[in-house]
PDB file of C-alpha atoms in Angstrom:
ATOM      1  CA  MET A   1     -61.337 -54.072 -45.397  1.00 32.00           C
ATOM      2  CA  GLY A   2     -62.865 -54.478 -42.007  1.00 42.00           C
ATOM      3  CA  LYS A   3     -66.496 -55.092 -41.042  1.00 46.00           C
ATOM      4  CA  ILE A   4     -68.222 -51.742 -40.729  1.00 43.00           C
ATOM      5  CA  ILE A   5     -70.497 -51.982 -37.446  1.00 45.00           C
ATOM      6  CA  LYS A   6     -74.018 -50.078 -37.529  1.00 46.00           C
ATOM      7  CA  ASP A   7     -72.718 -46.789 -36.187  1.00 45.00           C
ATOM      8  CA  GLY A   8     -70.039 -46.591 -38.981  1.00 40.00           C
ATOM      9  CA  PHE A   9     -67.165 -47.267 -36.396  1.00 45.00           C
ATOM     10  CA  ALA A  10     -64.813 -49.565 -38.396  1.00 48.00           C
ATOM     11  CA  PHE A  11     -63.960 -51.848 -35.585  1.00 50.00           C
ATOM     12  CA  MET A  12     -61.848 -54.357 -37.468  1.00 48.00           C
ATOM     13  CA  GLU A  13     -60.163 -51.559 -39.334  1.00 49.00           C
ATOM     14  CA  TYR A  14     -59.190 -50.092 -35.963  1.00 47.00           C
ATOM     15  CA  VAL A  15     -57.815 -53.453 -34.315  1.00 48.00           C
ATOM     16  CA  ASN A  16     -56.013 -54.286 -37.586  1.00 46.00           C
ATOM     17  CA  SER A  17     -54.403 -50.687 -37.813  1.00 45.00           C
ATOM     18  CA  GLY A  18     -51.235 -51.674 -35.965  1.00 46.00           C
ATOM     19  CA  LEU A  19     -52.554 -50.297 -32.456  1.00 50.00           C
ATOM     20  CA  ILE A  20     -52.542 -54.064 -31.216  1.00 57.00           C
ATOM     21  CA  ARG A  21     -49.658 -56.099 -32.493  1.00 60.00           C
ATOM     22  CA  LYS A  22     -50.693 -59.290 -34.499  1.00 68.00           C
ATOM     23  CA  THR A  23     -52.068 -62.135 -32.230  1.00 81.00           C
ATOM     24  CA  ASP A  24     -52.801 -65.726 -32.609  1.00 89.00           C
ATOM     25  CA  ASP A  25     -56.680 -65.615 -32.792  1.00 93.00           C
ATOM     26  CA  ILE A  26     -59.486 -67.565 -34.071  1.00 92.00           C
ATOM     27  CA  PRO A  27     -61.318 -65.305 -36.473  1.00 93.00           C
ATOM     28  CA  GLU A  28     -64.600 -67.411 -36.361  1.00 94.00           C
ATOM     29  CA  LEU A  29     -65.048 -66.825 -32.694  1.00 95.00           C
ATOM     30  CA  LYS A  30     -63.753 -63.064 -32.617  1.00 94.00           C
ATOM     31  CA  ASN A  31     -66.306 -62.571 -35.396  1.00 94.00           C
ATOM     32  CA  LYS A  32     -69.017 -64.187 -33.327  1.00 96.00           C
ATOM     33  CA  LEU A  33     -68.112 -61.683 -30.627  1.00 96.00           C
ATOM     34  CA  ILE A  34     -68.501 -58.937 -32.597  1.00 95.00           C
ATOM     35  CA  MET A  35     -71.747 -60.263 -33.901  1.00 94.00           C
ATOM     36  CA  PHE A  36     -73.214 -60.521 -30.548  1.00 96.00           C
ATOM     37  CA  SER A  37     -71.794 -56.869 -29.735  1.00 95.00           C
ATOM     38  CA  GLU A  38     -73.481 -55.203 -32.507  1.00 93.00           C
ATOM     39  CA  PRO A  39     -77.227 -54.854 -31.089  1.00 95.00           C
ATOM     40  CA  LYS A  40     -76.024 -53.827 -27.614  1.00 97.00           C
ATOM     41  CA  THR A  41     -76.640 -50.591 -26.382  1.00 96.00           C
ATOM     42  CA  HIS A  42     -73.721 -48.246 -25.029  1.00 96.00           C
ATOM     43  CA  ILE A  43     -74.683 -49.094 -21.412  1.00 97.00           C
ATOM     44  CA  GLU A  44     -74.851 -52.778 -22.181  1.00 97.00           C
ATOM     45  CA  MET A  45     -71.372 -52.391 -23.958  1.00 97.00           C
ATOM     46  CA  SER A  46     -70.141 -50.462 -20.650  1.00 97.00           C
ATOM     47  CA  LYS A  47     -71.249 -53.325 -18.453  1.00 98.00           C
ATOM     48  CA  TYR A  48     -69.455 -55.952 -20.792  1.00 98.00           C
ATOM     49  CA  ALA A  49     -66.344 -53.717 -20.384  1.00 98.00           C
ATOM     50  CA  LEU A  50     -66.692 -54.041 -16.639  1.00 98.00           C
ATOM     51  CA  LEU A  51     -67.175 -57.702 -16.611  1.00 98.00           C
ATOM     52  CA  LEU A  52     -64.264 -58.343 -18.984  1.00 98.00           C
ATOM     53  CA  GLY A  53     -62.141 -56.198 -16.940  1.00 98.00           C
ATOM     54  CA  GLU A  54     -62.646 -58.243 -13.777  1.00 98.00           C
ATOM     55  CA  HIS A  55     -62.059 -61.462 -15.897  1.00 98.00           C
ATOM     56  CA  ILE A  56     -58.785 -59.965 -17.306  1.00 98.00           C
ATOM     57  CA  LEU A  57     -57.482 -58.897 -13.674  1.00 98.00           C
ATOM     58  CA  ASN A  58     -58.398 -62.835 -12.693  1.00 98.00           C
ATOM     59  CA  ILE A  59     -56.761 -64.505 -15.596  1.00 97.00           C
ATOM     60  CA  SER A  60     -53.586 -62.166 -15.355  1.00 97.00           C
ATOM     61  CA  GLY A  61     -53.118 -62.417 -11.744  1.00 97.00           C
ATOM     62  CA  ILE A  62     -52.485 -58.384 -11.838  1.00 97.00           C
ATOM     63  CA  GLU A  63     -53.894 -56.826  -8.450  1.00 95.00           C
ATOM     64  CA  ARG A  64     -56.517 -54.323  -8.582  1.00 95.00           C
ATOM     65  CA  SER A  65     -54.423 -50.812  -7.859  1.00 96.00           C
ATOM     66  CA  SER A  66     -56.030 -47.635  -7.063  1.00 96.00           C
ATOM     67  CA  ALA A  67     -55.424 -46.664 -10.753  1.00 96.00           C
ATOM     68  CA  ILE A  68     -57.101 -49.681 -12.052  1.00 97.00           C
ATOM     69  CA  GLU A  69     -60.004 -48.942  -9.528  1.00 97.00           C
ATOM     70  CA  GLU A  70     -60.511 -45.626 -10.960  1.00 96.00           C
ATOM     71  CA  CYS A  71     -61.222 -47.390 -14.509  1.00 95.00           C
ATOM     72  CA  PHE A  72     -63.950 -49.468 -13.229  1.00 97.00           C
ATOM     73  CA  THR A  73     -65.438 -46.402 -11.106  1.00 96.00           C
ATOM     74  CA  ILE A  74     -65.490 -44.053 -13.847  1.00 96.00           C
ATOM     75  CA  ASN A  75     -67.275 -46.526 -16.063  1.00 96.00           C
ATOM     76  CA  SER A  76     -69.875 -47.338 -13.444  1.00 96.00           C
ATOM     77  CA  LYS A  77     -70.413 -43.517 -12.786  1.00 96.00           C
ATOM     78  CA  TRP A  78     -71.163 -42.797 -16.381  1.00 95.00           C
ATOM     79  CA  GLN A  79     -73.572 -45.617 -16.512  1.00 95.00           C
ATOM     80  CA  ASP A  80     -75.241 -43.869 -13.518  1.00 96.00           C
ATOM     81  CA  ARG A  81     -74.983 -40.601 -15.427  1.00 94.00           C
ATOM     82  CA  GLU A  82     -72.642 -39.210 -12.549  1.00 96.00           C
ATOM     83  CA  ALA A  83     -69.823 -38.641 -14.921  1.00 92.00           C
ATOM     84  CA  LYS A  84     -69.165 -37.129 -18.376  1.00 91.00           C
ATOM     85  CA  PHE A  85     -67.476 -39.221 -21.108  1.00 84.00           C
ATOM     86  CA  GLN A  86     -64.774 -36.573 -21.031  1.00 90.00           C
ATOM     87  CA  ASP A  87     -64.040 -37.676 -17.129  1.00 92.00           C
ATOM     88  CA  ALA A  88     -63.775 -41.331 -18.324  1.00 91.00           C
ATOM     89  CA  LEU A  89     -61.109 -39.986 -21.273  1.00 90.00           C
ATOM     90  CA  GLN A  90     -59.191 -38.421 -18.545  1.00 95.00           C
ATOM     91  CA  ILE A  91     -58.956 -41.776 -16.643  1.00 94.00           C
ATOM     92  CA  ALA A  92     -58.022 -43.795 -19.740  1.00 93.00           C
ATOM     93  CA  GLY A  93     -55.215 -41.169 -20.654  1.00 94.00           C
ATOM     94  CA  MET A  94     -53.788 -41.472 -17.155  1.00 95.00           C
ATOM     95  CA  ILE A  95     -53.965 -45.329 -17.273  1.00 96.00           C
ATOM     96  CA  ASN A  96     -52.346 -45.557 -20.511  1.00 94.00           C
ATOM     97  CA  SER A  97     -49.335 -43.191 -19.332  1.00 94.00           C
ATOM     98  CA  LEU A  98     -48.947 -46.005 -16.623  1.00 96.00           C
ATOM     99  CA  ALA A  99     -48.832 -48.561 -19.303  1.00 96.00           C
ATOM    100  CA  ARG A 100     -46.375 -46.906 -21.349  1.00 95.00           C
ATOM    101  CA  GLU A 101     -43.762 -46.894 -18.174  1.00 96.00           C
ATOM    102  CA  GLU A 102     -44.692 -50.228 -17.198  1.00 96.00           C
ATOM    103  CA  LYS A 103     -41.658 -52.839 -17.762  1.00 96.00           C
ATOM    104  CA  ASN A 104     -43.831 -56.093 -17.072  1.00 96.00           C
ATOM    105  CA  LEU A 105     -45.401 -56.697 -20.541  1.00 95.00           C
ATOM    106  CA  ILE A 106     -48.328 -58.677 -19.255  1.00 96.00           C
ATOM    107  CA  LYS A 107     -49.019 -55.841 -16.714  1.00 97.00           C
ATOM    108  CA  ALA A 108     -48.789 -53.204 -19.187  1.00 97.00           C
ATOM    109  CA  LYS A 109     -51.335 -54.946 -21.441  1.00 97.00           C
ATOM    110  CA  VAL A 110     -53.404 -55.448 -18.660  1.00 98.00           C
ATOM    111  CA  LEU A 111     -53.123 -51.621 -18.190  1.00 97.00           C
ATOM    112  CA  ARG A 112     -53.904 -50.907 -21.653  1.00 97.00           C
ATOM    113  CA  ALA A 113     -57.124 -53.102 -21.434  1.00 97.00           C
ATOM    114  CA  MET A 114     -58.160 -51.204 -18.447  1.00 97.00           C
ATOM    115  CA  GLY A 115     -57.795 -48.022 -20.323  1.00 97.00           C
ATOM    116  CA  GLN A 116     -60.257 -49.406 -22.891  1.00 96.00           C
ATOM    117  CA  VAL A 117     -62.665 -50.184 -19.954  1.00 97.00           C
ATOM    118  CA  ALA A 118     -62.347 -46.603 -18.906  1.00 96.00           C
ATOM    119  CA  ALA A 119     -62.968 -45.195 -22.234  1.00 95.00           C
ATOM    120  CA  THR A 120     -66.089 -47.168 -23.050  1.00 95.00           C
ATOM    121  CA  PRO A 121     -68.276 -44.391 -22.206  1.00 93.00           C
ATOM    122  CA  HIS A 122     -66.734 -42.561 -24.834  1.00 93.00           C
ATOM    123  CA  VAL A 123     -67.387 -44.915 -27.471  1.00 93.00           C
ATOM    124  CA  LYS A 124     -68.747 -48.290 -26.783  1.00 93.00           C
ATOM    125  CA  TRP A 125     -66.374 -50.361 -29.136  1.00 92.00           C
ATOM    126  CA  HIS A 126     -63.544 -49.694 -26.712  1.00 94.00           C
ATOM    127  CA  SER A 127     -65.011 -52.561 -25.063  1.00 96.00           C
ATOM    128  CA  LEU A 128     -64.327 -54.876 -27.885  1.00 96.00           C
ATOM    129  CA  VAL A 129     -60.688 -53.462 -28.129  1.00 95.00           C
ATOM    130  CA  ALA A 130     -60.419 -54.433 -24.295  1.00 97.00           C
ATOM    131  CA  SER A 131     -61.228 -58.128 -25.777  1.00 97.00           C
ATOM    132  CA  GLU A 132     -58.416 -57.615 -28.126  1.00 96.00           C
ATOM    133  CA  TYR A 133     -56.044 -56.762 -25.262  1.00 96.00           C
ATOM    134  CA  ALA A 134     -57.326 -59.923 -23.304  1.00 97.00           C
ATOM    135  CA  ILE A 135     -56.316 -62.042 -26.397  1.00 97.00           C
ATOM    136  CA  VAL A 136     -52.900 -60.272 -26.535  1.00 96.00           C
ATOM    137  CA  ILE A 137     -52.285 -61.309 -22.587  1.00 97.00           C
ATOM    138  CA  ILE A 138     -53.382 -64.851 -23.534  1.00 97.00           C
ATOM    139  CA  ASN A 139     -50.777 -64.927 -26.077  1.00 95.00           C
ATOM    140  CA  LEU A 140     -48.347 -63.556 -23.852  1.00 95.00           C
ATOM    141  CA  MET A 141     -49.070 -66.124 -21.204  1.00 96.00           C
ATOM    142  CA  TYR A 142     -49.521 -69.167 -23.072  1.00 96.00           C
ATOM    143  CA  PRO A 143     -47.760 -68.599 -26.623  1.00 94.00           C
ATOM    144  CA  LYS A 144     -49.198 -70.443 -29.518  1.00 92.00           C
ATOM    145  CA  ASN A 145     -51.970 -72.148 -27.404  1.00 96.00           C
ATOM    146  CA  PHE A 146     -55.100 -71.893 -29.504  1.00 95.00           C
ATOM    147  CA  ASP A 147     -57.084 -74.074 -26.646  1.00 97.00           C
ATOM    148  CA  LYS A 148     -56.424 -71.000 -24.466  1.00 97.00           C
ATOM    149  CA  VAL A 149     -57.264 -68.592 -27.123  1.00 97.00           C
ATOM    150  CA  LYS A 150     -60.405 -70.608 -27.738  1.00 97.00           C
ATOM    151  CA  GLU A 151     -61.534 -70.676 -24.214  1.00 98.00           C
ATOM    152  CA  GLU A 152     -60.817 -66.784 -23.863  1.00 98.00           C
ATOM    153  CA  ARG A 153     -62.940 -66.226 -26.825  1.00 97.00           C
ATOM    154  CA  GLU A 154     -65.682 -68.290 -25.574  1.00 98.00           C
ATOM    155  CA  ILE A 155     -65.529 -66.804 -22.048  1.00 98.00           C
ATOM    156  CA  GLN A 156     -66.138 -63.356 -23.873  1.00 98.00           C
ATOM    157  CA  ILE A 157     -68.690 -64.224 -25.999  1.00 98.00           C
ATOM    158  CA  GLU A 158     -70.614 -65.501 -22.739  1.00 98.00           C
ATOM    159  CA  LEU A 159     -69.823 -62.323 -21.018  1.00 98.00           C
ATOM    160  CA  MET A 160     -71.262 -60.600 -24.027  1.00 98.00           C
ATOM    161  CA  LYS A 161     -74.325 -62.549 -23.965  1.00 97.00           C
ATOM    162  CA  SER A 162     -74.856 -61.958 -20.342  1.00 97.00           C
ATOM    163  CA  VAL A 163     -75.427 -58.336 -20.737  1.00 96.00           C
TER     164      VAL A 163
END
């Protein structure tokens, strides 16, 4: 059974439900990330999602398209109370449609992560799902390379601590 986070959202159960394929990961570091996320406010998690989104674009080499830009914009607007979470869900749905059509697997996973960045205003734990997609991307780019996975989780933890 997954770890139940304080607001009742079973993040681990969500991640392990098959929405994200099995990945090579380091459970201790994943749990450390979750531990640091638990006391964070919704706004702080949205800020983390933006930082993580930038990081994912940097490590993947995927360019920031206008659709990806909308993910960042809607998250920021929500933080400034200039958009509603329903607006964020619309953008997330649009980017996930693009991900379904994408043939490049790494780009598809980057788009999925960006969809989670956009959806974070809806539920703050979407930012942790974006973290999971980052690990999937690392697995695709560097198969069976636990040093890269460790490096990625450590970066995520530092980003989480910074908000």
